DNA sequence: TGATTACATGTCCCTAGGTACATGTCCTTT
DNA sequence: AAAGGACATGTACCTAGGGACATGTAATCA
């Protein structure tokens, strides 16, 4: 995980492990029940669309690789050129292993962070607009999750496993989004006072 | 921003804009005052180290590119082979423009999300360990920011501009981390009840 | 029945980012 | 004065991911 960061080389073994996020993302969704590439792309889009774009080319490619590795297998060659995959036992074992395994990589993308980091460089009006949008964004995310939970409850996603715990997951997501929205709201109420350094 | 996501092509112009995060990150830090590549790598590491690894090869490369574009210039060819850069006026204008500009790309990395998304697949023990670590992680982040704020107050980072608003920025970061830690704590107290689907 | 549109899967290329490894410089210690 | 290490900057490569573009299939509708 992230070598090459300051200072002389520390003794470490090449990891190769970790990452492969998409691979495990697909595996996890398939653990809920069989689905086709298109289904998966849609599910990703619905649940994570705002924070993670599902790119179908990658999804189809990864599905084939997963099948080659025997972690998933063809469930049905439905009509309309729609191939559904089903997770295999070794697939379930693999994702369990991955979930249990070591550390989470908390690396984030820089771009969203920078706006917050550079509050002090922004014109008050821009900052205001920015924070208002953040509030909207995260509130919207909370709603999106709630909506998904409802659809799930109505059984719209077919033969999912007993979803008691899935509910908790989604409630957690809703709460997280709300926390973020609250934060943005706080920030917008505590904007730095005028007198920020201008271009001089 | 994220094309290639489901459905037929929507009419959009190639962006080219956006991204370039590192570029603007460096520009923003240089707006606080002159610094060398090494300084910048250290600053990144100290403030964002836990969530964004500063990679010096990229930093040095980007600095040269910024200099070529006239957004920064050499401040002093200090001893010890230490070249400090200073932001130019067009540099300040550029980062202001970028900050004011349109939408933030909220794309995140998948890996950290997946663990939360797949709560329901985890063995209770693993989930417990995982959430405990999350709490530690975000609490640690909050402390890291506070520490940075203190050092900043003691003027350890040289000739920063009047830092009134910078303080607010850091307080915001601390609060954000705390919100995340709170969330993780909540989640660990509301773990899904036993009976999760086993391998069958 | 021909056109249009949503569904479904794919190829290909490019860039940002991650990492190993090379190198030079100055200070401290023996 | 030789040696070890923190400081400082770089080269080179490789992979994951982002996005343009191609293609085929079924349903709808004018």
Tab-separated table of C-alpha atoms (C1' of nucleotides) in Angstrom:
chain	number	residue	atom	x	y	z
A	1	UNK	CA	0.000	0.000	0.000
A	2	UNK	CA	1.320	3.422	-1.005
A	3	UNK	CA	5.062	3.130	-1.103
A	4	UNK	CA	7.205	5.870	-2.563
A	5	UNK	CA	6.065	8.372	-0.028
A	6	UNK	CA	8.898	10.383	1.434
A	7	UNK	CA	12.086	9.133	2.956
A	8	UNK	CA	14.318	6.242	2.040
A	9	UNK	CA	12.808	2.891	1.165
A	10	UNK	CA	11.352	1.008	4.081
A	11	UNK	CA	11.606	-2.733	3.904
A	12	UNK	CA	8.338	-4.021	2.489
A	13	UNK	CA	7.208	-6.908	0.384
A	14	UNK	CA	5.399	-6.183	-2.855
A	15	UNK	CA	1.738	-6.399	-2.067
A	16	UNK	CA	-0.149	-7.204	-5.268
A	17	UNK	CA	-2.960	-7.886	-2.792
A	18	UNK	CA	-5.590	-5.272	-2.034
A	19	UNK	CA	-7.056	-3.067	-4.757
A	20	UNK	CA	-8.946	-5.011	-7.389
A	21	UNK	CA	-11.897	-3.112	-5.990
A	22	UNK	CA	-14.176	-3.627	-8.944
A	23	UNK	CA	-13.550	-7.355	-8.820
A	24	UNK	CA	-14.760	-7.595	-5.250
A	25	UNK	CA	-17.538	-5.130	-5.810
A	26	UNK	CA	-19.009	-7.373	-8.465
A	27	UNK	CA	-18.464	-10.459	-6.385
A	28	UNK	CA	-20.285	-8.850	-3.486
A	29	UNK	CA	-23.259	-7.788	-5.560
A	30	UNK	CA	-23.477	-11.258	-7.064
A	31	UNK	CA	-23.543	-12.646	-3.546
A	32	UNK	CA	-26.958	-11.017	-3.267
A	33	UNK	CA	-28.193	-13.048	-6.209
A	34	UNK	CA	-27.569	-13.798	-9.904
A	35	UNK	CA	-27.401	-10.874	-12.281
A	36	UNK	CA	-26.191	-9.903	-15.720
A	37	UNK	CA	-23.518	-7.362	-16.526
A	38	UNK	CA	-26.156	-4.837	-17.383
A	39	UNK	CA	-28.017	-5.446	-14.130
A	40	UNK	CA	-24.834	-4.948	-12.173
A	41	UNK	CA	-24.011	-1.751	-13.962
A	42	UNK	CA	-27.488	-0.474	-13.111
A	43	UNK	CA	-27.263	-1.521	-9.472
A	44	UNK	CA	-23.902	0.174	-9.090
A	45	UNK	CA	-25.337	3.240	-10.692
A	46	UNK	CA	-28.369	3.315	-8.440
A	47	UNK	CA	-26.629	2.722	-5.158
A	48	UNK	CA	-23.267	4.329	-5.696
A	49	UNK	CA	-23.868	6.395	-8.784
A	50	UNK	CA	-23.083	9.677	-7.128
A	51	UNK	CA	-19.772	8.641	-5.731
A	52	UNK	CA	-18.648	5.861	-7.986
A	53	UNK	CA	-19.331	5.642	-11.709
A	54	UNK	CA	-19.867	2.069	-12.894
A	55	UNK	CA	-18.239	1.702	-16.269
A	56	UNK	CA	-19.698	-1.097	-18.221
A	57	UNK	CA	-16.619	-1.870	-20.318
A	58	UNK	CA	-14.723	-2.631	-17.135
A	59	UNK	CA	-17.599	-4.573	-15.655
A	60	UNK	CA	-17.971	-6.901	-18.623
A	61	UNK	CA	-14.246	-7.465	-18.790
A	62	UNK	CA	-13.999	-8.240	-15.103
A	63	UNK	CA	-16.953	-10.611	-15.243
A	64	UNK	CA	-15.203	-12.683	-17.852
A	65	UNK	CA	-12.073	-12.770	-15.740
A	66	UNK	CA	-14.066	-13.805	-12.664
A	67	UNK	CA	-15.652	-16.599	-14.675
A	68	UNK	CA	-12.239	-17.751	-15.877
A	69	UNK	CA	-11.118	-17.945	-12.264
A	70	UNK	CA	-14.143	-20.007	-11.343
A	71	UNK	CA	-15.449	-17.463	-8.843
A	72	UNK	CA	-18.654	-17.025	-10.799
A	73	UNK	CA	-20.406	-19.079	-13.451
A	74	UNK	CA	-23.069	-18.594	-16.108
A	75	UNK	CA	-26.500	-18.835	-14.554
A	76	UNK	CA	-28.674	-18.567	-17.626
A	77	UNK	CA	-28.308	-17.459	-21.200
A	78	UNK	CA	-31.556	-15.586	-21.060
A	79	UNK	CA	-33.211	-14.116	-24.127
A	80	UNK	CA	-32.251	-10.762	-25.474
A	81	UNK	CA	-28.595	-11.595	-25.333
A	82	UNK	CA	-28.632	-11.318	-21.587
A	83	UNK	CA	-26.204	-13.580	-19.773
A	84	UNK	CA	-26.732	-13.801	-16.047
A	85	UNK	CA	-23.938	-14.916	-13.753
A	86	UNK	CA	-24.138	-16.696	-10.436
A	87	UNK	CA	-21.506	-16.668	-7.726
A	88	UNK	CA	-19.856	-20.015	-6.955
A	89	UNK	CA	-18.871	-21.372	-3.578
A	90	UNK	CA	-15.252	-20.440	-4.070
A	91	UNK	CA	-16.501	-16.996	-5.046
A	92	UNK	CA	-18.265	-16.578	-1.737
A	93	UNK	CA	-15.203	-17.862	0.079
A	94	UNK	CA	-13.016	-15.414	-1.819
A	95	UNK	CA	-15.033	-12.343	-0.954
A	96	UNK	CA	-15.323	-13.394	2.664
A	97	UNK	CA	-11.562	-13.794	2.753
A	98	UNK	CA	-11.077	-10.373	1.210
A	99	UNK	CA	-13.491	-8.709	3.616
A	100	UNK	CA	-11.866	-10.314	6.628
A	101	UNK	CA	-8.376	-9.513	5.472
A	102	UNK	CA	-6.173	-6.740	6.752
A	103	UNK	CA	-6.389	-3.033	6.372
A	104	UNK	CA	-8.689	-0.853	4.420
A	105	UNK	CA	-6.973	1.506	2.054
A	106	UNK	CA	-8.385	4.880	3.004
A	107	UNK	CA	-6.868	6.662	0.066
A	108	UNK	CA	-9.331	9.151	-1.376
A	109	UNK	CA	-9.395	11.245	-4.463
A	110	UNK	CA	-7.802	14.609	-4.098
A	111	UNK	CA	-10.196	16.776	-6.004
A	112	UNK	CA	-13.128	16.827	-3.578
A	113	UNK	CA	-10.763	17.400	-0.692
A	114	UNK	CA	-9.021	20.343	-2.219
A	115	UNK	CA	-12.057	22.576	-2.222
A	116	UNK	CA	-12.333	22.149	1.510
A	117	UNK	CA	-8.638	22.508	2.023
A	118	UNK	CA	-8.623	25.795	0.193
A	119	UNK	CA	-11.628	27.430	1.780
A	120	UNK	CA	-9.475	30.351	2.636
A	121	UNK	CA	-8.619	31.049	-0.981
A	122	UNK	CA	-12.191	31.283	-2.130
A	123	UNK	CA	-14.211	34.371	-2.640
A	124	UNK	CA	-16.972	34.436	-0.039
A	125	UNK	CA	-19.648	34.082	-2.700
A	126	UNK	CA	-18.012	31.073	-4.313
A	127	UNK	CA	-17.484	29.445	-0.973
A	128	UNK	CA	-21.086	30.000	-0.118
A	129	UNK	CA	-22.288	28.470	-3.346
A	130	UNK	CA	-19.895	25.594	-2.938
A	131	UNK	CA	-21.044	24.698	0.548
A	132	UNK	CA	-24.678	24.981	-0.367
A	133	UNK	CA	-24.070	22.472	-3.128
A	134	UNK	CA	-22.278	20.133	-0.778
A	135	UNK	CA	-25.247	20.139	1.524
A	136	UNK	CA	-27.521	19.361	-1.387
A	137	UNK	CA	-25.229	16.665	-2.662
A	138	UNK	CA	-24.994	14.743	0.564
A	139	UNK	CA	-28.641	15.208	1.389
A	140	UNK	CA	-29.445	13.875	-2.055
A	141	UNK	CA	-27.232	10.906	-1.376
A	142	UNK	CA	-29.107	10.154	1.811
A	143	UNK	CA	-32.376	10.233	-0.101
A	144	UNK	CA	-30.978	8.018	-2.814
A	145	UNK	CA	-30.048	5.393	-0.262
A	146	UNK	CA	-33.417	5.570	1.425
A	147	UNK	CA	-35.140	5.136	-1.903
A	148	UNK	CA	-32.998	2.131	-2.669
A	149	UNK	CA	-33.828	0.619	0.703
A	150	UNK	CA	-37.525	0.979	-0.014
A	151	UNK	CA	-37.285	-0.655	-3.394
A	152	UNK	CA	-35.260	-3.416	-1.845
A	153	UNK	CA	-37.920	-3.890	0.813
A	154	UNK	CA	-40.555	-4.154	-1.852
A	155	UNK	CA	-38.507	-7.005	-3.247
A	156	UNK	CA	-37.711	-5.251	-6.479
A	157	UNK	CA	-34.311	-6.838	-6.777
A	158	UNK	CA	-35.543	-10.378	-6.970
A	159	UNK	CA	-34.255	-13.220	-4.927
A	160	UNK	CA	-31.971	-11.420	-2.511
A	161	UNK	CA	-30.977	-13.300	0.620
A	162	UNK	CA	-32.759	-12.541	3.905
A	163	UNK	CA	-32.201	-8.847	4.037
A	164	UNK	CA	-32.416	-8.044	7.702
A	165	UNK	CA	-28.750	-7.045	7.833
A	166	UNK	CA	-28.859	-5.399	4.429
A	167	UNK	CA	-31.303	-2.914	5.941
A	168	UNK	CA	-28.794	-2.038	8.578
A	169	UNK	CA	-26.182	-1.485	5.905
A	170	UNK	CA	-28.402	0.933	4.098
A	171	UNK	CA	-29.422	2.730	7.244
A	172	UNK	CA	-25.740	3.163	7.932
A	173	UNK	CA	-25.261	4.691	4.503
A	174	UNK	CA	-28.135	7.072	5.059
A	175	UNK	CA	-26.738	8.155	8.398
A	176	UNK	CA	-23.309	8.653	6.914
A	177	UNK	CA	-24.644	10.899	4.189
A	178	UNK	CA	-26.615	12.853	6.731
A	179	UNK	CA	-23.527	13.320	8.861
A	180	UNK	CA	-21.703	14.715	5.849
A	181	UNK	CA	-24.563	17.001	4.980
A	182	UNK	CA	-24.662	18.229	8.572
A	183	UNK	CA	-20.997	18.946	8.397
A	184	UNK	CA	-21.359	20.956	5.215
A	185	UNK	CA	-24.177	22.885	6.849
A	186	UNK	CA	-22.013	23.625	9.850
A	187	UNK	CA	-19.193	24.761	7.588
A	188	UNK	CA	-21.431	27.098	5.669
A	189	UNK	CA	-22.507	28.703	8.922
A	190	UNK	CA	-18.921	29.194	10.030
A	191	UNK	CA	-17.389	30.637	6.952
A	192	UNK	CA	-14.170	32.522	7.429
A	193	UNK	CA	-14.714	36.240	8.015
A	194	UNK	CA	-14.201	38.550	5.093
A	195	UNK	CA	-10.641	39.887	4.938
A	196	UNK	CA	-9.212	36.941	3.052
A	197	UNK	CA	-6.025	37.594	1.127
A	198	UNK	CA	-6.834	38.961	-2.296
A	199	UNK	CA	-4.566	38.811	-5.315
A	200	UNK	CA	-2.769	41.885	-3.965
B	1	UNK	CA	-16.917	13.936	-15.820
B	2	UNK	CA	-17.699	10.239	-15.835
B	3	UNK	CA	-19.049	9.458	-19.256
B	4	UNK	CA	-19.482	5.888	-20.401
B	5	UNK	CA	-21.959	5.122	-17.661
B	6	UNK	CA	-24.994	3.233	-18.848
B	7	UNK	CA	-27.383	4.055	-21.592
B	8	UNK	CA	-26.822	5.642	-24.956
B	9	UNK	CA	-24.429	8.527	-25.328
B	10	UNK	CA	-25.709	11.781	-23.968
B	11	UNK	CA	-24.580	14.830	-25.855
B	12	UNK	CA	-21.564	16.221	-24.070
B	13	UNK	CA	-18.437	18.055	-25.018
B	14	UNK	CA	-15.096	16.507	-24.157
B	15	UNK	CA	-14.130	18.020	-20.864
B	16	UNK	CA	-10.340	17.935	-20.517
B	17	UNK	CA	-11.153	20.330	-17.702
B	18	UNK	CA	-11.419	19.147	-14.127
B	19	UNK	CA	-9.135	16.535	-12.605
B	20	UNK	CA	-5.530	17.647	-12.588
B	21	UNK	CA	-5.994	17.476	-8.850
B	22	UNK	CA	-2.341	17.334	-7.957
B	23	UNK	CA	-1.689	20.409	-10.048
B	24	UNK	CA	-4.176	22.463	-8.110
B	25	UNK	CA	-3.187	20.937	-4.827
B	26	UNK	CA	0.349	22.172	-5.308
B	27	UNK	CA	-0.831	25.533	-6.520
B	28	UNK	CA	-2.992	25.928	-3.437
B	29	UNK	CA	-0.230	25.020	-1.024
B	30	UNK	CA	2.115	27.407	-2.778
B	31	UNK	CA	-0.482	30.103	-2.314
B	32	UNK	CA	0.292	29.838	1.406
B	33	UNK	CA	3.910	30.695	0.734
B	34	UNK	CA	7.020	29.601	-1.183
B	35	UNK	CA	8.160	26.040	-0.731
B	36	UNK	CA	10.321	23.378	-2.334
B	37	UNK	CA	9.185	20.088	-3.736
B	38	UNK	CA	10.348	18.335	-0.632
B	39	UNK	CA	8.490	20.756	1.612
B	40	UNK	CA	5.338	20.213	-0.329
B	41	UNK	CA	5.648	16.459	-0.159
B	42	UNK	CA	6.031	16.744	3.603
B	43	UNK	CA	3.100	19.109	3.993
B	44	UNK	CA	0.880	16.829	1.983
B	45	UNK	CA	2.038	13.921	4.057
B	46	UNK	CA	1.371	15.693	7.331
B	47	UNK	CA	-2.030	17.075	6.550
B	48	UNK	CA	-3.454	14.511	4.190
B	49	UNK	CA	-1.107	11.585	4.701
B	50	UNK	CA	-3.794	9.246	5.890
B	51	UNK	CA	-6.117	9.771	3.037
B	52	UNK	CA	-3.882	10.905	0.226
B	53	UNK	CA	-0.335	9.700	-0.353
B	54	UNK	CA	1.912	12.433	-1.730
B	55	UNK	CA	4.191	10.885	-4.279
B	56	UNK	CA	7.288	12.900	-4.777
B	57	UNK	CA	8.012	11.766	-8.336
B	58	UNK	CA	4.690	13.182	-9.414
B	59	UNK	CA	5.149	16.315	-7.366
B	60	UNK	CA	8.493	17.196	-8.889
B	61	UNK	CA	7.209	16.494	-12.365
B	62	UNK	CA	4.133	18.644	-11.861
B	63	UNK	CA	6.183	21.497	-10.409
B	64	UNK	CA	8.239	21.653	-13.557
B	65	UNK	CA	5.108	21.669	-15.647
B	66	UNK	CA	3.610	24.453	-13.519
B	67	UNK	CA	6.785	26.464	-13.942
B	68	UNK	CA	6.675	25.938	-17.718
B	69	UNK	CA	3.150	27.302	-17.720
B	70	UNK	CA	4.217	30.345	-15.762
B	71	UNK	CA	1.920	29.621	-12.834
B	72	UNK	CA	4.849	29.364	-10.464
B	73	UNK	CA	8.449	30.521	-10.609
B	74	UNK	CA	11.718	29.775	-8.886
B	75	UNK	CA	11.921	31.655	-5.620
B	76	UNK	CA	15.429	30.770	-4.517
B	77	UNK	CA	18.033	28.233	-5.428
B	78	UNK	CA	18.760	27.625	-1.765
B	79	UNK	CA	21.710	25.592	-0.589
B	80	UNK	CA	21.505	21.843	-0.335
B	81	UNK	CA	20.106	21.566	-3.789
B	82	UNK	CA	16.834	22.889	-2.534
B	83	UNK	CA	14.834	24.840	-5.074
B	84	UNK	CA	11.920	26.773	-3.660
B	85	UNK	CA	9.060	27.853	-5.879
B	86	UNK	CA	6.781	30.841	-5.540
B	87	UNK	CA	3.297	31.197	-6.988
B	88	UNK	CA	2.864	33.884	-9.631
B	89	UNK	CA	-0.063	36.188	-10.095
B	90	UNK	CA	-1.434	34.135	-12.933
B	91	UNK	CA	-1.019	31.146	-10.655
B	92	UNK	CA	-3.229	32.713	-8.017
B	93	UNK	CA	-5.733	33.673	-10.675
B	94	UNK	CA	-5.726	30.136	-12.020
B	95	UNK	CA	-6.458	28.439	-8.724
B	96	UNK	CA	-9.146	30.959	-7.905
B	97	UNK	CA	-10.712	30.258	-11.258
B	98	UNK	CA	-10.565	26.518	-10.611
B	99	UNK	CA	-12.039	26.833	-7.148
B	100	UNK	CA	-14.868	29.020	-8.363
B	101	UNK	CA	-15.605	26.834	-11.333
B	102	UNK	CA	-18.406	24.365	-11.657
B	103	UNK	CA	-18.986	21.079	-10.030
B	104	UNK	CA	-16.908	19.072	-7.684
B	105	UNK	CA	-16.264	15.548	-8.814
B	106	UNK	CA	-17.428	13.482	-5.888
B	107	UNK	CA	-16.038	10.258	-7.255
B	108	UNK	CA	-14.475	8.213	-4.493
B	109	UNK	CA	-12.407	5.090	-4.435
B	110	UNK	CA	-14.352	1.900	-4.308
B	111	UNK	CA	-12.313	-0.111	-1.869
B	112	UNK	CA	-13.154	1.722	1.369
B	113	UNK	CA	-16.813	1.839	0.383
B	114	UNK	CA	-17.108	-1.850	-0.317
B	115	UNK	CA	-16.435	-2.897	3.225
B	116	UNK	CA	-19.381	-0.836	4.362
B	117	UNK	CA	-21.519	-1.972	1.485
B	118	UNK	CA	-20.901	-5.591	2.356
B	119	UNK	CA	-21.457	-5.460	6.083
B	120	UNK	CA	-23.976	-8.191	5.740
B	121	UNK	CA	-21.435	-10.599	4.262
B	122	UNK	CA	-18.980	-10.265	7.102
B	123	UNK	CA	-18.593	-12.593	10.019
B	124	UNK	CA	-19.651	-10.718	13.154
B	125	UNK	CA	-16.106	-10.803	14.534
B	126	UNK	CA	-14.550	-9.399	11.399
B	127	UNK	CA	-17.161	-6.703	11.200
B	128	UNK	CA	-16.515	-5.784	14.775
B	129	UNK	CA	-12.771	-5.510	14.235
B	130	UNK	CA	-13.337	-3.560	11.067
B	131	UNK	CA	-15.568	-0.963	12.666
B	132	UNK	CA	-13.306	-0.570	15.655
B	133	UNK	CA	-10.478	0.225	13.282
B	134	UNK	CA	-12.591	2.727	11.436
B	135	UNK	CA	-13.291	4.565	14.644
B	136	UNK	CA	-9.583	4.625	15.443
B	137	UNK	CA	-8.713	5.753	11.977
B	138	UNK	CA	-11.028	8.729	11.875
B	139	UNK	CA	-10.319	9.716	15.445
B	140	UNK	CA	-6.640	9.622	14.590
B	141	UNK	CA	-7.322	11.831	11.618
B	142	UNK	CA	-9.045	14.377	13.805
B	143	UNK	CA	-6.032	14.432	16.120
B	144	UNK	CA	-3.667	14.801	13.200
B	145	UNK	CA	-5.513	17.865	12.010
B	146	UNK	CA	-5.584	19.398	15.449
B	147	UNK	CA	-1.854	18.860	15.797
B	148	UNK	CA	-1.288	20.510	12.442
B	149	UNK	CA	-3.389	23.452	13.498
B	150	UNK	CA	-1.282	23.917	16.614
B	151	UNK	CA	1.983	23.826	14.719
B	152	UNK	CA	0.545	26.266	12.263
B	153	UNK	CA	-0.446	28.577	15.102
B	154	UNK	CA	3.058	28.445	16.478
B	155	UNK	CA	4.167	29.714	13.072
B	156	UNK	CA	6.115	26.596	12.227
B	157	UNK	CA	5.348	26.871	8.559
B	158	UNK	CA	7.044	30.170	8.027
B	159	UNK	CA	5.492	33.082	6.270
B	160	UNK	CA	1.961	31.892	5.766
B	161	UNK	CA	-0.597	34.589	5.006
B	162	UNK	CA	-2.874	35.858	7.797
B	163	UNK	CA	-4.240	32.546	8.926
B	164	UNK	CA	-7.528	33.525	10.507
B	165	UNK	CA	-9.492	31.654	7.875
B	166	UNK	CA	-6.984	28.847	7.691
B	167	UNK	CA	-7.943	28.047	11.266
B	168	UNK	CA	-11.525	27.700	10.253
B	169	UNK	CA	-10.495	25.340	7.500
B	170	UNK	CA	-8.690	23.129	9.931
B	171	UNK	CA	-11.468	23.209	12.463
B	172	UNK	CA	-13.741	22.086	9.682
B	173	UNK	CA	-11.430	19.176	8.944
B	174	UNK	CA	-11.360	18.180	12.593
B	175	UNK	CA	-15.125	18.270	12.803
B	176	UNK	CA	-15.453	16.234	9.638
B	177	UNK	CA	-13.186	13.515	10.969
B	178	UNK	CA	-15.096	13.475	14.210
B	179	UNK	CA	-18.365	13.119	12.371
B	180	UNK	CA	-16.974	10.118	10.529
B	181	UNK	CA	-15.642	8.583	13.722
B	182	UNK	CA	-19.036	9.096	15.351
B	183	UNK	CA	-20.658	7.379	12.461
B	184	UNK	CA	-18.344	4.377	12.715
B	185	UNK	CA	-19.090	4.218	16.419
B	186	UNK	CA	-22.792	4.272	15.742
B	187	UNK	CA	-22.397	1.517	13.166
B	188	UNK	CA	-20.446	-0.682	15.527
B	189	UNK	CA	-23.234	-0.358	18.067
B	190	UNK	CA	-25.869	-1.296	15.542
B	191	UNK	CA	-24.325	-4.305	13.941
B	192	UNK	CA	-26.650	-6.640	12.128
B	193	UNK	CA	-27.954	-9.432	14.362
B	194	UNK	CA	-26.369	-12.848	13.991
B	195	UNK	CA	-28.174	-15.063	11.435
B	196	UNK	CA	-26.338	-13.722	8.414
B	197	UNK	CA	-26.308	-16.033	5.408
B	198	UNK	CA	-23.472	-18.517	5.667
B	199	UNK	CA	-21.812	-20.300	2.765
B	200	UNK	CA	-24.605	-22.839	2.897
C	1	DT	C1'	-42.296	-1.673	-42.944
C	2	DG	C1'	-38.953	1.385	-41.984
C	3	DA	C1'	-37.287	4.444	-38.455
C	4	DT	C1'	-36.361	5.292	-33.770
C	5	DT	C1'	-35.095	4.203	-29.313
C	6	DA	C1'	-33.897	1.474	-25.229
C	7	DC	C1'	-31.336	-2.594	-24.170
C	8	DA	C1'	-26.829	-5.083	-24.004
C	9	DT	C1'	-22.061	-6.033	-24.857
C	10	DG	C1'	-18.002	-5.056	-26.515
C	11	DT	C1'	-12.976	-2.904	-28.545
C	12	DC	C1'	-9.488	0.407	-28.103
C	13	DC	C1'	-6.765	4.126	-26.483
C	14	DC	C1'	-4.905	7.456	-23.217
C	15	DT	C1'	-3.739	9.398	-18.849
C	16	DA	C1'	-3.273	9.630	-13.878
C	17	DG	C1'	-1.381	7.441	-10.406
C	18	DG	C1'	1.371	3.969	-7.978
C	19	DT	C1'	5.967	1.928	-7.195
C	20	DA	C1'	10.690	0.432	-7.799
C	21	DC	C1'	14.968	2.045	-8.308
C	22	DA	C1'	18.967	5.442	-9.227
C	23	DT	C1'	21.463	9.328	-7.728
C	24	DG	C1'	23.436	13.346	-5.591
C	25	DT	C1'	24.285	16.332	-1.337
C	26	DC	C1'	25.201	17.583	3.119
C	27	DC	C1'	25.543	16.530	8.097
C	28	DT	C1'	26.971	13.625	11.889
C	29	DT	C1'	29.628	10.225	13.961
C	30	DT	C1'	33.610	7.369	14.664
D	1	DA	C1'	38.877	10.898	6.442
D	2	DA	C1'	35.663	7.346	5.795
D	3	DA	C1'	31.095	5.914	6.437
D	4	DG	C1'	26.304	5.965	7.382
D	5	DG	C1'	22.135	8.243	7.096
D	6	DA	C1'	18.699	11.903	6.500
D	7	DC	C1'	17.720	15.118	2.927
D	8	DA	C1'	16.378	16.030	-1.965
D	9	DT	C1'	15.400	15.074	-6.770
D	10	DG	C1'	14.888	12.394	-10.318
D	11	DT	C1'	13.893	8.218	-14.250
D	12	DA	C1'	11.290	4.517	-15.880
D	13	DC	C1'	7.705	1.333	-15.938
D	14	DC	C1'	3.241	-0.724	-15.292
D	15	DT	C1'	-1.706	-0.899	-14.104
D	16	DA	C1'	-6.267	0.709	-13.107
D	17	DG	C1'	-9.528	3.522	-14.634
D	18	DG	C1'	-11.819	6.925	-17.673
D	19	DG	C1'	-14.045	7.656	-21.944
D	20	DA	C1'	-14.801	7.613	-27.162
D	21	DC	C1'	-16.705	4.779	-30.313
D	22	DA	C1'	-18.663	0.354	-32.606
D	23	DT	C1'	-22.155	-3.080	-32.870
D	24	DG	C1'	-25.995	-6.016	-32.408
D	25	DT	C1'	-30.925	-7.021	-30.726
D	26	DA	C1'	-35.549	-6.335	-29.584
D	27	DA	C1'	-39.562	-3.405	-28.806
D	28	DT	C1'	-42.369	0.647	-30.222
D	29	DC	C1'	-44.573	3.514	-33.176
D	30	DA	C1'	-45.517	6.404	-37.125
